[in-house]
GROMACS .gro file of C-alpha atoms in nm:
model
  255
    1MET     CA    1 -22.363  11.602   3.533
    2ARG     CA    2 -22.120  11.614   3.243
    3SER     CA    3 -21.810  11.826   3.267
    4ALA     CA    4 -21.823  12.163   3.093
    5ILE     CA    5 -21.454  12.139   3.004
    6THR     CA    6 -21.378  12.122   2.632
    7PHE     CA    7 -21.072  11.921   2.533
    8CYS     CA    8 -20.926  12.045   2.206
    9ASP     CA    9 -20.688  11.850   1.990
   10PRO     CA   10 -20.423  12.106   1.885
   11THR     CA   11 -20.416  11.953   1.537
   12THR     CA   12 -20.784  12.035   1.480
   13ALA     CA   13 -20.970  12.363   1.447
   14ALA     CA   14 -21.014  12.584   1.750
   15PRO     CA   15 -21.340  12.560   1.951
   16GLN     CA   16 -21.633  12.755   1.810
   17GLY     CA   17 -21.608  13.123   1.898
   18ARG     CA   18 -21.231  13.115   1.934
   19PRO     CA   19 -21.052  13.180   1.605
   20ASP     CA   20 -20.731  12.982   1.560
   21ALA     CA   21 -20.393  13.140   1.482
   22THR     CA   22 -20.446  13.109   1.108
   23ASP     CA   23 -20.778  13.295   1.126
   24ARG     CA   24 -20.629  13.566   1.344
   25GLU     CA   25 -20.336  13.612   1.107
   26ALA     CA   26 -20.573  13.632   0.810
   27GLU     CA   27 -20.776  13.898   0.990
   28LEU     CA   28 -20.458  14.090   1.074
   29ARG     CA   29 -20.345  14.083   0.712
   30ALA     CA   30 -20.686  14.202   0.595
   31LEU     CA   31 -20.666  14.488   0.846
   32MET     CA   32 -20.314  14.578   0.731
   33THR     CA   33 -20.429  14.580   0.367
   34MET     CA   34 -20.730  14.798   0.444
   35ALA     CA   35 -20.532  15.040   0.661
   36SER     CA   36 -20.254  15.072   0.401
   37HIS     CA   37 -20.502  15.144   0.123
   38ASP     CA   38 -20.698  15.392   0.336
   39LEU     CA   39 -20.384  15.583   0.435
   40LYS     CA   40 -20.265  15.639   0.080
   41ASN     CA   41 -20.529  15.898  -0.016
   42PRO     CA   42 -20.486  16.130   0.285
   43LEU     CA   43 -20.107  16.106   0.259
   44ALA     CA   44 -20.127  16.203  -0.109
   45ALA     CA   45 -20.357  16.493  -0.020
   46VAL     CA   46 -20.113  16.624   0.243
   47ALA     CA   47 -19.822  16.591  -0.003
   48ALA     CA   48 -20.018  16.792  -0.262
   49ARG     CA   49 -20.088  17.067  -0.007
   50VAL     CA   50 -19.719  17.085   0.081
   51GLU     CA   51 -19.635  17.133  -0.287
   52MET     CA   52 -19.895  17.410  -0.310
   53LEU     CA   53 -19.749  17.583  -0.005
   54ARG     CA   54 -19.401  17.563  -0.154
   55ALA     CA   55 -19.520  17.706  -0.487
   56ASP     CA   56 -19.741  17.982  -0.343
   57HIS     CA   57 -19.542  18.087  -0.035
   58GLY     CA   58 -19.184  17.983  -0.107
   59ASP     CA   59 -19.076  18.345  -0.052
   60LEU     CA   60 -19.154  18.331   0.321
   61GLY     CA   61 -18.795  18.247   0.407
   62ASP     CA   62 -18.557  17.961   0.485
   63ASP     CA   63 -18.727  17.864   0.811
   64PHE     CA   64 -19.057  17.811   0.632
   65LEU     CA   65 -18.893  17.601   0.359
   66ALA     CA   66 -18.708  17.398   0.621
   67ASP     CA   67 -19.040  17.320   0.791
   68LEU     CA   68 -19.185  17.205   0.457
   69ASP     CA   69 -18.880  16.983   0.403
   70ALA     CA   70 -18.933  16.825   0.745
   71ILE     CA   71 -19.301  16.759   0.664
   72GLU     CA   72 -19.204  16.597   0.333
   73ARG     CA   73 -18.949  16.371   0.501
   74GLY     CA   74 -19.217  16.257   0.743
   75LEU     CA   75 -19.457  16.192   0.457
   76HIS     CA   76 -19.197  15.986   0.273
   77ARG     CA   77 -19.138  15.774   0.584
   78MET     CA   78 -19.513  15.719   0.626
   79ASN     CA   79 -19.550  15.627   0.259
   80ARG     CA   80 -19.268  15.372   0.286
   81LEU     CA   81 -19.426  15.218   0.594
   82THR     CA   82 -19.775  15.193   0.443
   83GLN     CA   83 -19.634  15.038   0.124
   84GLU     CA   84 -19.431  14.784   0.320
   85LEU     CA   85 -19.732  14.695   0.534
   86LEU     CA   86 -19.925  14.637   0.212
   87ASP     CA   87 -19.643  14.428   0.065
   88TYR     CA   88 -19.626  14.228   0.389
   89ALA     CA   89 -19.998  14.153   0.373
   90ARG     CA   90 -19.976  14.052   0.006
   91ALA     CA   91 -19.675  13.823   0.046
   92ASP     CA   92 -19.897  13.523   0.124
   93ARG     CA   93 -20.138  13.557  -0.166
   94ASP     CA   94 -20.177  13.264  -0.407
   95LEU     CA   95 -19.874  13.237  -0.635
   96ASP     CA   96 -19.905  13.273  -1.011
   97LEU     CA   97 -19.610  13.059  -1.123
   98THR     CA   98 -19.471  13.110  -1.473
   99PRO     CA   99 -19.129  13.057  -1.637
  100SER     CA  100 -18.960  13.397  -1.601
  101PRO     CA  101 -18.616  13.495  -1.740
  102LEU     CA  102 -18.424  13.628  -1.442
  103THR     CA  103 -18.224  13.849  -1.680
  104GLU     CA  104 -18.537  14.049  -1.765
  105LEU     CA  105 -18.645  14.089  -1.402
  106VAL     CA  106 -18.299  14.209  -1.301
  107ALA     CA  107 -18.278  14.450  -1.596
  108ASP     CA  108 -18.615  14.599  -1.499
  109VAL     CA  109 -18.503  14.649  -1.138
  110VAL     CA  110 -18.166  14.797  -1.240
  111ALA     CA  111 -18.336  15.040  -1.480
  112ASP     CA  112 -18.567  15.161  -1.203
  113HIS     CA  113 -18.276  15.229  -0.969
  114ALA     CA  114 -18.070  15.391  -1.245
  115SER     CA  115 -18.347  15.647  -1.292
  116THR     CA  116 -18.312  15.756  -0.928
  117THR     CA  117 -17.936  15.723  -0.873
  118GLY     CA  118 -17.826  15.870  -1.205
  119ALA     CA  119 -17.631  15.558  -1.305
  120ALA     CA  120 -17.674  15.184  -1.303
  121PRO     CA  121 -17.445  15.076  -1.017
  122VAL     CA  122 -17.520  14.706  -1.070
  123THR     CA  123 -17.311  14.448  -1.253
  124VAL     CA  124 -17.451  14.113  -1.363
  125VAL     CA  125 -17.177  13.849  -1.357
  126GLY     CA  126 -17.228  13.558  -1.596
  127THR     CA  127 -17.567  13.440  -1.718
  128LEU     CA  128 -17.889  13.428  -1.521
  129PRO     CA  129 -18.135  13.137  -1.550
  130THR     CA  130 -18.504  13.122  -1.629
  131VAL     CA  131 -18.691  13.038  -1.309
  132VAL     CA  132 -19.049  12.927  -1.237
  133VAL     CA  133 -19.178  13.199  -1.006
  134ASP     CA  134 -19.448  13.451  -0.935
  135ALA     CA  135 -19.269  13.724  -1.131
  136PRO     CA  136 -19.408  14.034  -0.950
  137LEU     CA  137 -19.324  13.885  -0.610
  138LEU     CA  138 -18.973  13.781  -0.714
  139ARG     CA  139 -18.921  14.126  -0.862
  140HIS     CA  140 -19.005  14.265  -0.519
  141VAL     CA  141 -18.729  14.049  -0.366
  142LEU     CA  142 -18.472  14.167  -0.621
  143ASP     CA  143 -18.582  14.529  -0.587
  144ASN     CA  144 -18.546  14.516  -0.210
  145LEU     CA  145 -18.203  14.351  -0.213
  146VAL     CA  146 -18.064  14.581  -0.484
  147GLY     CA  147 -18.222  14.885  -0.318
  148ASN     CA  148 -18.067  14.796   0.017
  149ALA     CA  149 -17.727  14.739  -0.143
  150ILE     CA  150 -17.740  15.091  -0.289
  151LYS     CA  151 -17.895  15.257   0.015
  152TYR     CA  152 -17.656  15.113   0.273
  153THR     CA  153 -17.347  15.249   0.097
  154PRO     CA  154 -17.159  15.519   0.291
  155ALA     CA  155 -17.209  15.875   0.175
  156GLY     CA  156 -16.962  15.980  -0.091
  157VAL     CA  157 -16.894  15.622  -0.200
  158VAL     CA  158 -17.018  15.494  -0.537
  159PRO     CA  159 -17.234  15.183  -0.485
  160ASP     CA  160 -17.077  14.860  -0.611
  161VAL     CA  161 -17.338  14.586  -0.652
  162GLU     CA  162 -17.296  14.248  -0.822
  163ILE     CA  163 -17.565  13.994  -0.909
  164ARG     CA  164 -17.478  13.639  -1.007
  165ALA     CA  165 -17.644  13.297  -1.011
  166HIS     CA  166 -17.530  12.938  -0.974
  167THR     CA  167 -17.709  12.615  -1.053
  168LEU     CA  168 -17.654  12.367  -0.769
  169ALA     CA  169 -17.615  11.991  -0.807
  170ASP     CA  170 -17.986  11.925  -0.740
  171GLY     CA  171 -18.096  12.177  -1.004
  172THR     CA  172 -18.172  12.450  -0.750
  173SER     CA  173 -18.083  12.805  -0.855
  174ARG     CA  174 -17.888  13.018  -0.607
  175ILE     CA  175 -17.902  13.392  -0.673
  176GLU     CA  176 -17.661  13.630  -0.499
  177VAL     CA  177 -17.668  14.008  -0.453
  178ALA     CA  178 -17.336  14.135  -0.318
  179ASP     CA  179 -17.229  14.485  -0.219
  180HIS     CA  180 -16.945  14.674  -0.051
  181GLY     CA  181 -17.164  14.881   0.180
  182ILE     CA  182 -17.167  14.917   0.557
  183GLY     CA  183 -17.214  14.543   0.611
  184ILE     CA  184 -17.405  14.354   0.879
  185PRO     CA  185 -17.233  14.261   1.207
  186ALA     CA  186 -17.194  13.883   1.235
  187THR     CA  187 -17.382  13.882   1.566
  188GLU     CA  188 -17.687  14.036   1.398
  189GLN     CA  189 -17.695  13.827   1.081
  190PRO     CA  190 -17.917  13.552   1.235
  191ARG     CA  191 -18.184  13.815   1.316
  192ILE     CA  192 -18.167  14.026   1.001
  193PHE     CA  193 -18.484  13.868   0.855
  194ASP     CA  194 -18.694  13.920   1.169
  195ALA     CA  195 -18.984  14.162   1.124
  196PHE     CA  196 -18.897  14.517   1.234
  197HIS     CA  197 -18.537  14.427   1.321
  198ARG     CA  198 -18.282  14.693   1.232
  199CYS     CA  199 -17.906  14.661   1.280
  200ALA     CA  200 -17.726  14.885   1.524
  201ASN     CA  201 -17.518  15.038   1.242
  202SER     CA  202 -17.823  15.132   1.031
  203GLY     CA  203 -17.942  15.423   1.245
  204GLY     CA  204 -17.850  15.687   0.990
  205TYR     CA  205 -18.043  15.519   0.709
  206PRO     CA  206 -18.423  15.523   0.659
  207GLY     CA  207 -18.613  15.197   0.687
  208THR     CA  208 -18.892  15.013   0.864
  209GLY     CA  209 -18.732  14.673   0.927
  210LEU     CA  210 -18.999  14.493   0.723
  211GLY     CA  211 -18.835  14.465   0.381
  212LEU     CA  212 -18.612  14.163   0.443
  213ASN     CA  213 -18.886  13.982   0.631
  214ILE     CA  214 -19.112  14.022   0.327
  215CYS     CA  215 -18.832  13.885   0.106
  216GLN     CA  216 -18.801  13.582   0.332
  217ARG     CA  217 -19.173  13.511   0.321
  218ILE     CA  218 -19.177  13.533  -0.060
  219VAL     CA  219 -18.871  13.311  -0.109
  220GLU     CA  220 -18.995  13.048   0.136
  221ARG     CA  221 -19.336  13.042  -0.031
  222HIS     CA  222 -19.151  12.946  -0.349
  223GLY     CA  223 -18.984  12.658  -0.165
  224GLY     CA  224 -18.650  12.833  -0.136
  225ARG     CA  225 -18.425  12.968   0.138
  226ILE     CA  226 -18.266  13.308   0.194
  227GLY     CA  227 -17.960  13.412   0.390
  228VAL     CA  228 -17.678  13.662   0.426
  229GLU     CA  229 -17.304  13.645   0.483
  230SER     CA  230 -17.020  13.893   0.493
  231ASN     CA  231 -16.879  13.981   0.153
  232THR     CA  232 -16.510  13.949   0.077
  233GLY     CA  233 -16.358  14.296   0.096
  234GLY     CA  234 -16.642  14.435   0.308
  235GLY     CA  235 -17.016  14.467   0.274
  236SER     CA  236 -17.279  14.193   0.252
  237ARG     CA  237 -17.370  13.906   0.024
  238PHE     CA  238 -17.740  13.819   0.026
  239TRP     CA  239 -17.842  13.493  -0.139
  240PHE     CA  240 -18.161  13.303  -0.199
  241THR     CA  241 -18.249  12.976  -0.366
  242LEU     CA  242 -18.533  12.876  -0.597
  243PRO     CA  243 -18.648  12.523  -0.689
  244GLY     CA  244 -18.512  12.381  -1.013
  245THR     CA  245 -18.844  12.239  -1.135
  246ALA     CA  246 -19.192  12.378  -1.185
  247GLU     CA  247 -19.349  12.094  -0.988
  248THR     CA  248 -19.132  12.160  -0.683
  249ALA     CA  249 -19.226  12.528  -0.692
  250ARG     CA  250 -19.597  12.447  -0.723
  251GLN     CA  251 -19.586  12.200  -0.433
  252ALA     CA  252 -19.410  12.458  -0.217
  253SER     CA  253 -19.671  12.721  -0.299
  254LEU     CA  254 -19.944  12.495  -0.164
  255VAL     CA  255 -19.788  12.461   0.180
   0.00000   0.00000   0.00000
């Protein structure tokens, strides 16, 4: 009688009935996308009810208003988490690569943050190149890095953020986002891009620990690398690289 044991070459597909890691990850991303979408409507409905309560019963006293504020803070945290879960699931979609002026992407991100901070606390040093990227995804990277640089600035201190770019010898573009915020301890820098990792000194700041991991996935899908180092004078300097040619970017996107 033949053996019932199935020998599986790890380089081939998993045996029938047992999805491989790629299939499981695809299913997980589909679930994350569905859950994030499905949560948005009820969260919006709760937020609308809170606004109605504030408008109709705001005379009920400070304790009542404090409770509404606490509910709103919780809603904001849930909205951030659902959006980051959605961004995480979308990070591996097929790339739409086009030549994109980095100056325009940065200006768009800075304008968005200026509308919420009251000023544009970002300085662009030198000229920025045109890069072959999926523009919406790269905008997400810039938005996250600039947003973190502003957010992780101590209370009462005006954010000081600089963006600059260098063209390396092989034609690769290196983009840097530097700040003078609370910084990242050297012992934690190797783990800063791990999903859900948060530094010990970030406890007083909101966040899910997914943002930098999403940035890493996007940059690596473009064939680049991302890292962080301590900034001279305090704070952090995040950097990422992008291929210097369209063909290199397209080949990377197929991996």
